[in-house]
Short mmCIF file of C-alpha atoms in Angstrom, two decimals:
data_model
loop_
_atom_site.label_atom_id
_atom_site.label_comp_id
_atom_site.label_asym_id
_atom_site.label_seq_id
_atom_site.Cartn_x
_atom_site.Cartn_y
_atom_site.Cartn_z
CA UNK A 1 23.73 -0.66 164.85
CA UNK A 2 24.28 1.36 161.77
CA UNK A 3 27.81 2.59 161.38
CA UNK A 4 28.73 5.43 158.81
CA UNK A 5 30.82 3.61 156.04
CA UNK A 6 32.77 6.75 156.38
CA UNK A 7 34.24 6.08 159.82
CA UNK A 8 35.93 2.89 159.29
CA UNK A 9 39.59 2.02 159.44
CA UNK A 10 40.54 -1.28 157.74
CA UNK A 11 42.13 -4.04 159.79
CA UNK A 12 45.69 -4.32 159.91
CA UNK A 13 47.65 -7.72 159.54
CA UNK A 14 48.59 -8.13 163.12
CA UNK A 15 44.58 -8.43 163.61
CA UNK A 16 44.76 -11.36 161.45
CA UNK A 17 48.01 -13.07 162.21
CA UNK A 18 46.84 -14.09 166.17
CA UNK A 19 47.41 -17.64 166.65
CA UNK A 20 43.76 -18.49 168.26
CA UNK A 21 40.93 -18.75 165.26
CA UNK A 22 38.18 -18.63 167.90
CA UNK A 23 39.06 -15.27 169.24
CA UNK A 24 39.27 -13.69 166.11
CA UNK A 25 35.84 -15.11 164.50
CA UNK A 26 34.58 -13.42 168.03
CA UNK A 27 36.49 -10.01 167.24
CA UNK A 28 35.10 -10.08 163.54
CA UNK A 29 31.41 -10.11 165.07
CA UNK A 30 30.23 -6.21 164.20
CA UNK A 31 33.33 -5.13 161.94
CA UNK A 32 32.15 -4.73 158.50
CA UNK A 33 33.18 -6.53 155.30
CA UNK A 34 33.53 -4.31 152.39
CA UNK A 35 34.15 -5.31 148.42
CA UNK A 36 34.81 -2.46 145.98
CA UNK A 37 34.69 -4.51 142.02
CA UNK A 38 34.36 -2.25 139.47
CA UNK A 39 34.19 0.80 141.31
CA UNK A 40 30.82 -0.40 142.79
CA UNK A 41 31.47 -1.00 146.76
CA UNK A 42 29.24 -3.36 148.94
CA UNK A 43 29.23 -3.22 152.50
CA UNK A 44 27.65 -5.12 155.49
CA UNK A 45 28.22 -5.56 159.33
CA UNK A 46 29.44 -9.04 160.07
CA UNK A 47 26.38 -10.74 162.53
CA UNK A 48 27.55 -14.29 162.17
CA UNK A 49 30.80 -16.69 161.64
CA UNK A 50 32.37 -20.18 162.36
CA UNK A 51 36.06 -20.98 163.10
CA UNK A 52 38.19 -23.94 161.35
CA UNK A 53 41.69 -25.20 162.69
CA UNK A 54 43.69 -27.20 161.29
CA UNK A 55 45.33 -29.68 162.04
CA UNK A 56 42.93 -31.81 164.82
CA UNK A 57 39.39 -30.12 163.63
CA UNK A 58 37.59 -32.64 161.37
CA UNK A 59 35.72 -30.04 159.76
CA UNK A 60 38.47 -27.98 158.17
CA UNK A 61 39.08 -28.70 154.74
CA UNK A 62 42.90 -28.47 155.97
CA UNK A 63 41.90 -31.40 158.68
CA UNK A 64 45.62 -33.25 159.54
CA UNK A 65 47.16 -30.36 157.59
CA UNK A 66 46.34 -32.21 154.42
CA UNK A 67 47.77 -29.23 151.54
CA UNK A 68 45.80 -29.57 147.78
CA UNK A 69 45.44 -27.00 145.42
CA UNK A 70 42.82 -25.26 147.13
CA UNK A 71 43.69 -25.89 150.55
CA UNK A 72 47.03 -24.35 149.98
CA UNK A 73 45.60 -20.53 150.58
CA UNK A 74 44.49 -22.03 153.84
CA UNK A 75 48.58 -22.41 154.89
CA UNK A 76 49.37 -18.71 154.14
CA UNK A 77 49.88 -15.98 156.74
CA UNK A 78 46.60 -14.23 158.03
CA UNK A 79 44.98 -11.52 156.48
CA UNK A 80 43.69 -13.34 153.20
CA UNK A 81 41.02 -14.96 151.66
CA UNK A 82 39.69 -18.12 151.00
CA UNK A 83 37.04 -18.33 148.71
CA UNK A 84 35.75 -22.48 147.58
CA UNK A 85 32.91 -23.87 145.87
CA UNK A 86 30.44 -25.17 147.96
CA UNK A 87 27.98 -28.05 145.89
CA UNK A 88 29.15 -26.75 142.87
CA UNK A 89 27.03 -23.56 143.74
CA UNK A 90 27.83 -21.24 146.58
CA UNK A 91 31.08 -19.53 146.49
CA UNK A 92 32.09 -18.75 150.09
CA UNK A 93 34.62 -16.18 151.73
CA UNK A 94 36.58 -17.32 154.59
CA UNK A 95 39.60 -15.13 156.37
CA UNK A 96 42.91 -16.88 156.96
CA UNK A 97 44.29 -16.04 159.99
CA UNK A 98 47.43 -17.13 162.23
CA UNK A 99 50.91 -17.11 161.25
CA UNK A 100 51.72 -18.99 157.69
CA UNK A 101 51.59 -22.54 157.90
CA UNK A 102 49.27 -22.58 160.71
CA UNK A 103 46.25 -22.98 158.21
CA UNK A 104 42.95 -21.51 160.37
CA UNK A 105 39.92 -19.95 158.82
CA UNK A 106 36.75 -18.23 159.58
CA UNK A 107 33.90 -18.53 157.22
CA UNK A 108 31.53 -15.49 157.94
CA UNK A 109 27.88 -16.63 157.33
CA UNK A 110 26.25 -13.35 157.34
CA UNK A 111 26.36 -9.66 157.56
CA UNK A 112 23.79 -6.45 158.01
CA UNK A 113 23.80 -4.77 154.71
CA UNK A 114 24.78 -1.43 155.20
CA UNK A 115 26.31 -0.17 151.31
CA UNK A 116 25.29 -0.92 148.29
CA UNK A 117 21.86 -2.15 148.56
CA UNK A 118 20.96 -1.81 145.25
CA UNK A 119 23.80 -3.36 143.47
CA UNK A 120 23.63 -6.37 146.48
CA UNK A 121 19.36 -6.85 145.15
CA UNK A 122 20.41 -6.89 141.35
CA UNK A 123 23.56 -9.68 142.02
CA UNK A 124 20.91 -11.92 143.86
CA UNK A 125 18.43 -11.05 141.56
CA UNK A 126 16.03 -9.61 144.21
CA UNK A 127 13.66 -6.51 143.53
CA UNK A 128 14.69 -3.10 144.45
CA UNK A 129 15.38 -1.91 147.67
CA UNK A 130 11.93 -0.38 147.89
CA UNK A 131 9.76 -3.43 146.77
CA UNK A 132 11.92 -5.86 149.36
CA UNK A 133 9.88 -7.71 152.30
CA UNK A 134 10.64 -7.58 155.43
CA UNK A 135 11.37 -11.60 154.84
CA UNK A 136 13.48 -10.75 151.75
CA UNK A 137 15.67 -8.02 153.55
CA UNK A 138 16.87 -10.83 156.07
CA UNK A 139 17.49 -13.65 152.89
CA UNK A 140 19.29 -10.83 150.80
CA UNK A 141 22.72 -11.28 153.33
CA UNK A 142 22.02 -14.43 155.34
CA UNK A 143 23.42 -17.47 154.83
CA UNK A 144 27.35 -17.61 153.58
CA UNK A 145 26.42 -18.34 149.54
CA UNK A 146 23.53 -15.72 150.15
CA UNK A 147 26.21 -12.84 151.12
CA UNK A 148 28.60 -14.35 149.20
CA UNK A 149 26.76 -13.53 145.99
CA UNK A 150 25.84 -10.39 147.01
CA UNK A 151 29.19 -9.01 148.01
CA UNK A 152 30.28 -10.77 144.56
CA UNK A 153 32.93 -12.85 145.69
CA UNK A 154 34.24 -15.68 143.44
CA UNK A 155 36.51 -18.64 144.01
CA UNK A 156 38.94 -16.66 141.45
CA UNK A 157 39.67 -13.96 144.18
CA UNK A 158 40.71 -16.62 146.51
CA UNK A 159 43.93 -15.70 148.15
CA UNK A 160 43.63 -11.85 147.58
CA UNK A 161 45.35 -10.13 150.58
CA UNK A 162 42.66 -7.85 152.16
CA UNK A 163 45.14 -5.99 154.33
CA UNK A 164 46.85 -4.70 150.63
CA UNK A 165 46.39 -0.85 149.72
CA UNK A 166 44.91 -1.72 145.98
CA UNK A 167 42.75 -5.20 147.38
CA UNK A 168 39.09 -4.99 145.77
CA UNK A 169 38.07 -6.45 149.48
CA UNK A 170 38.71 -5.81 152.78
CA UNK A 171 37.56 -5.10 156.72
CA UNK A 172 37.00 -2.76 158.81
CA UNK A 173 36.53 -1.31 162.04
CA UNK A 174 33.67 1.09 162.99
CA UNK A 175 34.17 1.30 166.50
CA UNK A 176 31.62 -1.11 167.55
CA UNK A 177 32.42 -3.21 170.59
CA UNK A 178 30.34 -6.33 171.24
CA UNK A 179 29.87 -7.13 174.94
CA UNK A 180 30.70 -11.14 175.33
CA UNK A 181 27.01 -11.33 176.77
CA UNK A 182 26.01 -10.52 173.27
CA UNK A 183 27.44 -13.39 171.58
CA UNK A 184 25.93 -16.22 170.93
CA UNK A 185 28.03 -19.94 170.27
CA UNK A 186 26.51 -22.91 168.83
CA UNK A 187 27.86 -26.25 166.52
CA UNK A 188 28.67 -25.82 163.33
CA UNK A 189 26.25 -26.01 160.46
CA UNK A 190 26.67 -28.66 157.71
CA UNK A 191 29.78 -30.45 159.44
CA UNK A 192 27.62 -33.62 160.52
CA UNK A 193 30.71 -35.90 158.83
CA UNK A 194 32.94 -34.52 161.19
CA UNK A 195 32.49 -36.92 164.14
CA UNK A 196 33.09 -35.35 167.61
CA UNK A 197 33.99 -32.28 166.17
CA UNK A 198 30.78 -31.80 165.15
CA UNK A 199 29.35 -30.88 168.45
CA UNK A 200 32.08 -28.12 168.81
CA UNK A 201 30.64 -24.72 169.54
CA UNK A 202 32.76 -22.78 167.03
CA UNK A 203 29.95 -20.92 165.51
CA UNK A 204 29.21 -17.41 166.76
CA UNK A 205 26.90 -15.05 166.35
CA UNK A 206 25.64 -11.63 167.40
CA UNK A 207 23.04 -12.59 169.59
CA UNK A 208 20.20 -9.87 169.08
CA UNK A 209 20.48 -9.58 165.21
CA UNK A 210 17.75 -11.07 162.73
CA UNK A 211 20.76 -11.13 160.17
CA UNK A 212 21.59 -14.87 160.93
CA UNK A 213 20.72 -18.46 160.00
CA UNK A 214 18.65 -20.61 161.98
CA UNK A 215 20.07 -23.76 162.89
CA UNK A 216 18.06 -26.54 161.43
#
């Protein structure tokens, strides 16, 4: 599946603004996730994501609609992003979507680089394109603090609108359409804490791709 960045239209707020977080981390299986910083745009086919809902999912950081600084993003209307620090590390990129006050998110784990390669190597301090392995072209994108850092998000972007004209990030749609057989669900990863909602399968993936994280 390689789309031509040319072809895509971005995603338009009623996209976002659906009230059900588990269709839309589906639907945002094979769009593509573009940042533009600088001038300098990265690009990359979303392969794998995991939904959050507040208020009765244990795992959300918005769990019993709890509202702090950071959650508060979470509580806006769909169509913008979260971005929080994960171990002090990892900054990673999450869409709000429903209606304001609903406070759902998917965090996308991992795309297909498709734009931008070189700038994506030199963020994650990788080697050129050319001198990647095989092993290394998977890593480069994989993993949400992996793509994360190569799209270069930052917490500091965190509630940037990407359906806005001017917004340095945004998604869009190539066209692809991803049969349900080709979706894979699973449990989260990392959400052991969260009791029964732990065993949830609100991760999804595309099903044939090598552009997604193993489950330990």
């Amino acid at each position: 599946m390689s789309p031509s960045i040319a072809s895509g239209t971005r995603l338009m707020p009623d996209f976002y603004l659906r009230d059900d977080v588990l269709w839309v981390a589906r639907e945002l299986l094979g769009k593509v996730l573009v940042t533009s910083f600088d001038g300098q745009r990265t690009a990359g086919i979303i392969t794998e994501v995991e939904a959050y809902r507040a208020p009765d999912d244990k795992a959300c950081h918005a769990y019993g609609n709890r509202r702090t600084p950071r959650t508060e993003v979470m509580f806006r209307a769909g169509g913008c992003a979260y971005i929080y620090l994960c171990y002090g590390l990892h900054h990673l990129f999450n869409v709000v979507t429903g209606p304001a006050g609903q406070a759902h998110a998917v965090l996308v784990r991992a795309i297909e680089p498709l734009d931008g390669l070189a700038l994506m190597c030199n963020r994650r301090r990788y080697p050129a394109p050319t001198l990647l392995t095989s092993r290394q072209k998977i890593a480069l994108t994989t993993g949400p603090g992996a793509l994360a850092q190569a799209l270069g998000f930052h917490t500091s972007q965190s509630g940037q609108r990407l359906t806005d004209a001017h917004s340095p990030m945004w998604i869009e749609d190539h066209g692809a359409r991803i049969a349900s057989t080709d979706i894979a669900s699973g449990p989260r990863i990392g959400v052991a804490y969260a009791g029964e909602c732990a065993a949830w399968e609100w991760r999804f993936w595309l099903r044939h791709s090598p552009y997604v994280r193993q489950q330990p």
